[in-house]
Amino acid sequence: MTHEDVQVVAACDVDRNHRMRAKRIIDTHYGTADCAVYNDFREVLARDDIDMVLIATPDHWHALLAIETARAGKDMYCEKPISLTIAEGRAVVEAMKRYRRVYQSGTQRRSIGCFRFAVDVARNGMIGRLHTLHTYLSEGPSCGVEAPRPVPEGFDYDMWLGPAPYEPYTPKRCHGTFRWILDYSGGKLTDIGAHFNDLAQWGNNSDLGGPIHYEGHAEFPREGLWNTPMHYRVEATYSDGVKLIYHDTSPRAAKFEGDEGWIMVDDDGNVDAEPKSILRTKRIVKQSYAYWQGHHRDFLDCVKRRDPKTIAAPEIAQRSTTTCHIGNLCLRLDRPLRWDLDKERFVDDEVANTMLARAMRAPWRL
């Protein structure tokens, strides 16, 4: 809404309280009462006067909504991660090509100067040849057993579940805490890893590729509703021997290590490096991850130019999110995995290959 060349005309949410709050914010901004509200996304996509859609749902809806939006002839800014599974992500990439749509993944750190500075230092050889990339994603939470509760009035819980398996309602299953349940997300690896593994891939000049070998270990909740990793370490190796290591520690950050130095940036926008002379090569404006303007602007400009090459285009999002998904599969299976980048399949591991996609609850399908 802060961009003068865009007008928000509708809000859609399966929670009445959320969509009415969105309407109040939008109407207050424009000084009108014109914002339409919807419970069902299909009514939004049916409108001919809507050009672009912002998708900010739980992860298990991302791919399905992106593909339906493309079919409806609309461009989209979609929150990360691109998908719940690797197969879904590939389907999104192909749909954007087929329908010639502009897609921006919500990995906004790509458009924030201090994060880009660290990436540029790594990409341009200022710390020598890279040998190790570190991403610090913080530890995952746990909770106890949650008893089923009545669905709140005004909350379309069946639509919220959508393609996910049916489970009884409890508040900690939905809204912000869906991230800690594997039916809907991938925990810290896809929540924060979608950002920092993306930066690591970019800094390594491999954002259209990825590692080919993964190994790691994790501690999962022993009981309760949430079931994503709490404590974990994943080590992924690229074909040239560069390693990408995911840590469960804070602050959330990315660090690039080369044979002539290192550089690190955290989520508050703090940048440190060795040698310190690197920090004097450019004035660094400290901005936290919450600065969105540049990322939105890049998307809007690409829409106007009909340019699919946004700074976080679908193929880039697919490859970086794949590192997160494989990390989770490696931890869940508790064994090393080898990955074929071209075929997007595991090597000599048919059990792991069965986990590349998931069945969807009827009537939903890609």
Coordinates of C-alpha atoms in Angstrom, one line a residue:
M1 CA 0.0 0.0 0.0
T2 CA 3.0 2.3 0.3
H3 CA 3.5 2.2 -3.4
E4 CA 1.5 4.9 -5.3
D5 CA 1.2 2.8 -8.4
V6 CA -0.7 0.0 -6.6
Q7 CA -4.2 -0.1 -5.1
V8 CA -5.3 -2.9 -2.8
V9 CA -8.9 -3.7 -3.5
A10 CA -9.6 -6.9 -1.7
A11 CA -8.7 -9.1 1.2
C12 CA -9.2 -12.8 1.5
D13 CA -8.8 -14.9 4.7
V14 CA -10.6 -17.9 6.1
D15 CA -10.6 -16.3 9.5
R16 CA -13.3 -13.6 9.6
N17 CA -11.4 -11.7 12.3
H18 CA -8.3 -11.6 10.2
R19 CA -10.0 -10.5 7.0
M20 CA -12.0 -7.8 8.7
R21 CA -8.9 -6.5 10.4
A22 CA -7.2 -6.4 7.0
K23 CA -10.2 -4.5 5.6
R24 CA -10.0 -1.9 8.3
I25 CA -6.3 -1.4 7.7
I26 CA -6.8 -1.0 3.9
D27 CA -9.9 1.2 4.2
T28 CA -8.1 3.4 6.7
H29 CA -5.1 3.8 4.4
Y30 CA -7.2 4.9 1.4
G31 CA -9.9 6.8 3.4
T32 CA -12.7 4.7 1.9
A33 CA -14.9 1.7 2.7
D34 CA -14.3 0.1 -0.7
C35 CA -12.1 -2.9 0.2
A36 CA -14.0 -6.2 -0.6
V37 CA -13.5 -9.2 1.6
Y38 CA -13.7 -12.9 0.7
N39 CA -13.5 -16.2 2.5
D40 CA -12.7 -18.2 -0.7
F41 CA -9.7 -17.3 -2.8
R42 CA -11.5 -18.5 -6.0
E43 CA -13.8 -15.4 -5.8
V44 CA -10.7 -13.2 -5.8
L45 CA -9.2 -14.9 -8.8
A46 CA -12.5 -14.7 -10.7
R47 CA -12.3 -10.9 -10.7
D48 CA -11.1 -9.4 -14.0
D49 CA -10.0 -6.1 -12.3
I50 CA -7.3 -7.7 -10.2
D51 CA -3.9 -7.9 -11.7
M52 CA -1.7 -9.2 -8.9
V53 CA -2.1 -11.3 -5.7
L54 CA -0.2 -11.4 -2.5
I55 CA -0.1 -15.0 -1.1
A56 CA 0.6 -15.1 2.6
T57 CA -1.0 -18.3 3.7
P58 CA 0.4 -21.3 5.6
D59 CA 3.0 -23.1 3.6
H60 CA 0.8 -26.1 2.6
W61 CA -1.3 -23.7 0.5
H62 CA 1.6 -21.9 -1.3
A63 CA 2.0 -24.0 -4.3
L64 CA -1.6 -24.7 -5.0
L65 CA -2.5 -21.0 -4.7
A66 CA 0.4 -19.9 -6.9
I67 CA -0.6 -22.3 -9.6
E68 CA -4.3 -21.3 -9.5
T69 CA -3.3 -17.7 -9.5
A70 CA -1.2 -18.3 -12.6
R71 CA -4.0 -20.1 -14.3
A72 CA -6.3 -17.1 -13.6
G73 CA -3.8 -14.9 -15.5
K74 CA -2.5 -13.0 -12.5
D75 CA 1.0 -12.2 -11.2
M76 CA 1.9 -12.9 -7.6
Y77 CA 4.2 -12.2 -4.7
C78 CA 4.2 -15.4 -2.7
E79 CA 5.6 -15.7 0.8
K80 CA 8.4 -18.2 1.3
P81 CA 8.9 -21.1 1.1
I82 CA 7.7 -21.8 -2.5
S83 CA 6.2 -25.1 -1.5
L84 CA 5.6 -27.8 1.1
T85 CA 7.4 -30.4 -1.0
I86 CA 10.1 -30.5 -3.7
A87 CA 7.6 -31.8 -6.3
E88 CA 5.2 -28.9 -5.6
G89 CA 7.9 -26.4 -6.0
R90 CA 8.8 -27.8 -9.5
A91 CA 5.1 -27.6 -10.4
V92 CA 5.1 -23.9 -9.5
V93 CA 8.2 -23.2 -11.6
E94 CA 6.6 -24.9 -14.6
A95 CA 3.3 -23.2 -14.1
M96 CA 4.9 -19.8 -14.2
K97 CA 6.6 -20.6 -17.5
R98 CA 3.4 -22.1 -19.0
Y99 CA 1.2 -19.2 -18.1
R100 CA 3.9 -16.5 -18.5
R101 CA 3.4 -15.0 -15.0
V102 CA 5.6 -12.9 -12.9
Y103 CA 6.4 -14.5 -9.5
Q104 CA 8.4 -13.1 -6.6
S105 CA 9.3 -15.2 -3.6
G106 CA 9.1 -13.4 -0.3
T107 CA 12.8 -13.8 0.5
Q108 CA 13.2 -10.1 1.1
R109 CA 16.7 -10.2 2.5
R110 CA 17.8 -10.3 -1.2
S111 CA 16.7 -6.7 -1.5
I112 CA 18.2 -5.3 1.7
G113 CA 21.5 -3.6 1.3
C114 CA 23.4 -5.1 4.3
F115 CA 22.5 -8.6 3.4
R116 CA 23.4 -8.0 -0.3
F117 CA 26.7 -6.5 0.8
A118 CA 27.7 -9.8 2.5
V119 CA 26.6 -11.8 -0.6
D120 CA 28.5 -9.5 -2.9
V121 CA 31.7 -9.8 -0.9
A122 CA 31.4 -13.6 -1.1
R123 CA 30.5 -13.7 -4.8
N124 CA 33.2 -11.3 -5.9
G125 CA 36.2 -13.2 -4.3
M126 CA 36.9 -10.6 -1.6
I127 CA 37.4 -13.4 1.0
G128 CA 39.1 -15.7 -1.5
R129 CA 37.8 -19.0 -2.6
L130 CA 34.8 -20.0 -0.6
H131 CA 35.0 -23.3 1.3
T132 CA 32.2 -23.2 4.0
L133 CA 28.8 -21.5 4.2
H134 CA 27.0 -21.3 7.6
T135 CA 23.4 -20.6 8.2
Y136 CA 22.1 -20.0 11.7
L137 CA 18.4 -20.8 11.9
S138 CA 17.8 -21.0 15.7
E139 CA 16.3 -24.0 17.5
G140 CA 12.8 -25.2 17.0
P141 CA 10.0 -25.1 19.7
S142 CA 7.9 -27.9 21.2
C143 CA 4.6 -28.1 23.0
G144 CA 2.6 -30.6 24.9
V145 CA -0.4 -32.7 23.9
E146 CA -3.2 -30.4 22.8
A147 CA -6.8 -31.5 23.3
P148 CA -9.3 -30.9 20.5
R149 CA -11.3 -27.7 20.8
P150 CA -14.4 -26.3 19.1
V151 CA -13.7 -24.4 16.0
P152 CA -14.2 -20.7 16.7
E153 CA -17.1 -18.9 15.0
G154 CA -16.1 -17.2 11.8
F155 CA -13.1 -19.5 11.2
D156 CA -13.5 -21.8 8.1
Y157 CA -11.2 -24.5 9.5
D158 CA -11.9 -27.0 6.7
M159 CA -10.7 -24.4 4.1
W160 CA -7.7 -23.6 6.3
L161 CA -6.7 -27.3 6.2
G162 CA -7.3 -27.4 2.5
P163 CA -5.1 -30.1 0.9
A164 CA -3.6 -31.2 4.3
P165 CA -4.9 -34.3 6.1
Y166 CA -7.9 -33.8 8.4
E167 CA -7.0 -33.3 12.0
P168 CA -9.2 -32.0 14.9
Y169 CA -8.9 -28.3 15.6
T170 CA -6.8 -26.9 18.3
P171 CA -5.5 -23.3 18.4
K172 CA -1.8 -24.2 18.4
R173 CA -2.3 -26.0 15.1
C174 CA -3.2 -22.9 13.2
H175 CA -2.1 -19.4 12.3
G176 CA 1.5 -18.6 13.4
T177 CA 2.3 -21.9 15.0
F178 CA 1.4 -24.1 11.9
R179 CA 5.2 -23.8 11.1
W180 CA 6.0 -26.4 13.7
I181 CA 3.8 -29.2 12.2
L182 CA 5.1 -31.2 9.3
D183 CA 1.6 -31.5 7.7
Y184 CA 1.8 -27.7 7.0
S185 CA 5.5 -26.7 7.1
G186 CA 9.0 -27.7 7.8
G187 CA 9.9 -26.0 11.1
K188 CA 12.9 -23.8 11.3
L189 CA 14.6 -25.3 8.2
T190 CA 11.9 -24.0 5.9
D191 CA 10.8 -20.9 8.0
I192 CA 14.3 -19.4 8.5
G193 CA 16.3 -21.6 6.2
A194 CA 14.3 -20.4 3.2
H195 CA 15.9 -17.0 3.9
F196 CA 19.4 -17.8 4.9
N197 CA 20.0 -20.9 2.8
D198 CA 18.9 -18.7 -0.1
L199 CA 21.6 -16.1 0.8
A200 CA 24.1 -18.9 1.1
Q201 CA 23.2 -20.2 -2.3
W202 CA 23.4 -16.7 -3.8
G203 CA 26.8 -15.9 -2.2
N204 CA 28.1 -19.2 -3.5
N205 CA 27.0 -18.4 -7.1
S206 CA 24.9 -21.6 -6.9
D207 CA 21.4 -20.2 -6.6
L208 CA 20.4 -22.2 -9.7
G209 CA 22.0 -25.4 -8.3
G210 CA 22.6 -26.8 -4.9
P211 CA 24.4 -29.4 -2.8
I212 CA 24.5 -33.0 -3.9
H213 CA 25.1 -34.7 -0.6
Y214 CA 23.4 -34.2 2.8
E215 CA 23.9 -35.6 6.3
G216 CA 22.9 -34.6 9.7
H217 CA 21.2 -35.4 13.0
A218 CA 18.3 -33.9 14.9
E219 CA 16.3 -34.1 18.1
F220 CA 12.5 -34.1 17.5
P221 CA 9.8 -33.5 20.1
R222 CA 9.1 -36.7 22.0
E223 CA 5.4 -36.0 22.4
G224 CA 2.9 -33.3 21.7
L225 CA 1.4 -31.5 18.7
W226 CA 4.5 -30.0 17.2
N227 CA 6.8 -32.4 15.4
T228 CA 9.5 -30.4 13.5
P229 CA 13.2 -30.6 14.5
M230 CA 14.1 -28.8 17.7
H231 CA 17.9 -29.3 17.8
Y232 CA 19.7 -30.1 14.6
R233 CA 22.8 -29.9 12.4
V234 CA 22.9 -30.5 8.7
E235 CA 26.0 -30.6 6.5
A236 CA 25.4 -30.3 2.8
T237 CA 28.2 -30.6 0.3
Y238 CA 28.4 -29.2 -3.3
S239 CA 30.0 -31.0 -6.2
D240 CA 33.1 -28.7 -5.8
G241 CA 33.5 -29.6 -2.1
V242 CA 32.1 -26.4 -0.7
K243 CA 30.0 -27.1 2.5
L244 CA 26.8 -25.6 3.6
I245 CA 26.2 -26.1 7.3
Y246 CA 22.8 -25.4 9.0
H247 CA 23.0 -24.6 12.7
D248 CA 20.2 -24.5 15.3
T249 CA 21.8 -21.5 17.1
S250 CA 21.1 -17.8 17.3
P251 CA 21.2 -15.0 16.2
R252 CA 19.8 -15.9 12.8
A253 CA 22.5 -15.2 10.3
A254 CA 24.6 -16.3 7.3
K255 CA 28.4 -16.6 7.3
F256 CA 30.7 -17.0 4.4
E257 CA 34.2 -18.4 4.9
G258 CA 36.9 -18.3 2.3
D259 CA 40.6 -19.0 2.3
E260 CA 41.4 -15.3 2.7
G261 CA 38.7 -14.3 5.3
W262 CA 35.1 -14.3 6.2
I263 CA 31.9 -12.2 6.3
M264 CA 28.8 -12.6 8.4
V265 CA 25.4 -10.8 8.5
D266 CA 22.7 -11.3 11.0
D267 CA 18.9 -10.7 11.0
D268 CA 19.3 -7.3 12.7
G269 CA 21.5 -6.1 9.9
N270 CA 24.8 -6.3 11.8
V271 CA 27.7 -7.1 9.4
D272 CA 31.2 -8.3 10.6
A273 CA 34.1 -9.5 8.6
E274 CA 37.8 -10.5 8.6
P275 CA 39.8 -8.7 7.5
K276 CA 38.1 -5.6 8.8
S277 CA 39.2 -3.7 5.7
I278 CA 36.3 -5.3 3.9
L279 CA 33.9 -3.3 6.0
R280 CA 35.5 0.0 4.7
T281 CA 34.9 -0.8 1.0
K282 CA 31.3 0.4 1.2
R283 CA 29.1 2.4 3.5
I284 CA 26.8 -0.2 5.1
V285 CA 23.3 0.9 6.1
K286 CA 22.0 -1.3 8.9
Q287 CA 18.5 -2.6 8.1
S288 CA 16.7 -5.5 9.7
Y289 CA 14.9 -8.3 7.8
A290 CA 11.6 -6.3 8.3
Y291 CA 12.5 -3.8 5.6
W292 CA 10.3 -4.8 2.7
Q293 CA 10.2 -1.8 0.3
G294 CA 12.9 -2.8 -2.2
H295 CA 11.6 -6.4 -2.6
H296 CA 8.1 -5.2 -3.3
R297 CA 9.4 -2.6 -5.7
D298 CA 11.4 -5.2 -7.7
F299 CA 8.3 -7.3 -8.1
L300 CA 6.2 -4.3 -9.2
D301 CA 8.7 -3.2 -11.7
C302 CA 9.0 -6.6 -13.2
V303 CA 5.2 -6.8 -13.5
K304 CA 5.2 -3.6 -15.4
R305 CA 8.0 -4.7 -17.8
R306 CA 6.5 -8.2 -18.1
D307 CA 9.9 -9.5 -16.9
P308 CA 9.8 -12.9 -15.2
K309 CA 13.4 -12.4 -13.8
T310 CA 12.5 -11.0 -10.4
I311 CA 15.3 -11.0 -7.8
A312 CA 13.7 -14.1 -6.2
A313 CA 12.3 -15.8 -9.3
P314 CA 10.6 -19.3 -9.0
E315 CA 13.6 -21.4 -10.1
I316 CA 15.8 -19.6 -7.6
A317 CA 13.2 -20.1 -4.9
Q318 CA 12.8 -23.8 -5.8
R319 CA 16.5 -24.5 -5.6
S320 CA 17.1 -22.7 -2.3
T321 CA 13.9 -24.3 -0.7
T322 CA 15.1 -27.7 -1.9
T323 CA 18.1 -27.4 0.3
C324 CA 15.7 -26.9 3.2
H325 CA 13.4 -29.8 2.2
I326 CA 16.2 -32.2 1.7
G327 CA 17.7 -31.2 5.1
N328 CA 14.4 -32.1 6.7
L329 CA 14.2 -35.4 4.9
C330 CA 17.8 -36.2 5.9
L331 CA 16.9 -35.5 9.5
R332 CA 13.6 -37.4 9.4
L333 CA 15.2 -40.5 7.8
D334 CA 18.3 -40.2 10.0
R335 CA 20.7 -41.1 7.2
P336 CA 22.8 -39.4 4.5
L337 CA 21.1 -38.6 1.2
R338 CA 22.6 -38.1 -2.3
W339 CA 20.8 -35.7 -4.7
D340 CA 20.7 -35.6 -8.4
L341 CA 20.3 -31.9 -9.3
D342 CA 19.2 -32.4 -12.8
K343 CA 16.6 -35.1 -12.2
E344 CA 15.6 -33.7 -8.8
R345 CA 15.6 -37.2 -7.3
F346 CA 17.6 -39.0 -4.7
V347 CA 20.3 -41.4 -5.8
D348 CA 19.6 -45.1 -4.9
D349 CA 17.0 -44.2 -2.3
E350 CA 13.5 -45.0 -3.3
V351 CA 12.1 -44.5 0.2
A352 CA 13.4 -40.9 0.1
N353 CA 12.0 -40.5 -3.4
T354 CA 8.5 -41.3 -2.1
M355 CA 8.8 -38.3 0.1
L356 CA 9.3 -35.8 -2.8
A357 CA 5.5 -35.3 -3.0
R358 CA 2.5 -35.8 -0.8
A359 CA -1.1 -36.8 -1.4
M360 CA -3.6 -33.9 -1.2
R361 CA -6.9 -34.2 0.6
A362 CA -9.8 -34.1 -1.9
P363 CA -11.0 -32.1 -3.7
W364 CA -7.6 -30.3 -3.9
R365 CA -4.9 -31.1 -6.4
L366 CA -2.3 -29.2 -8.3

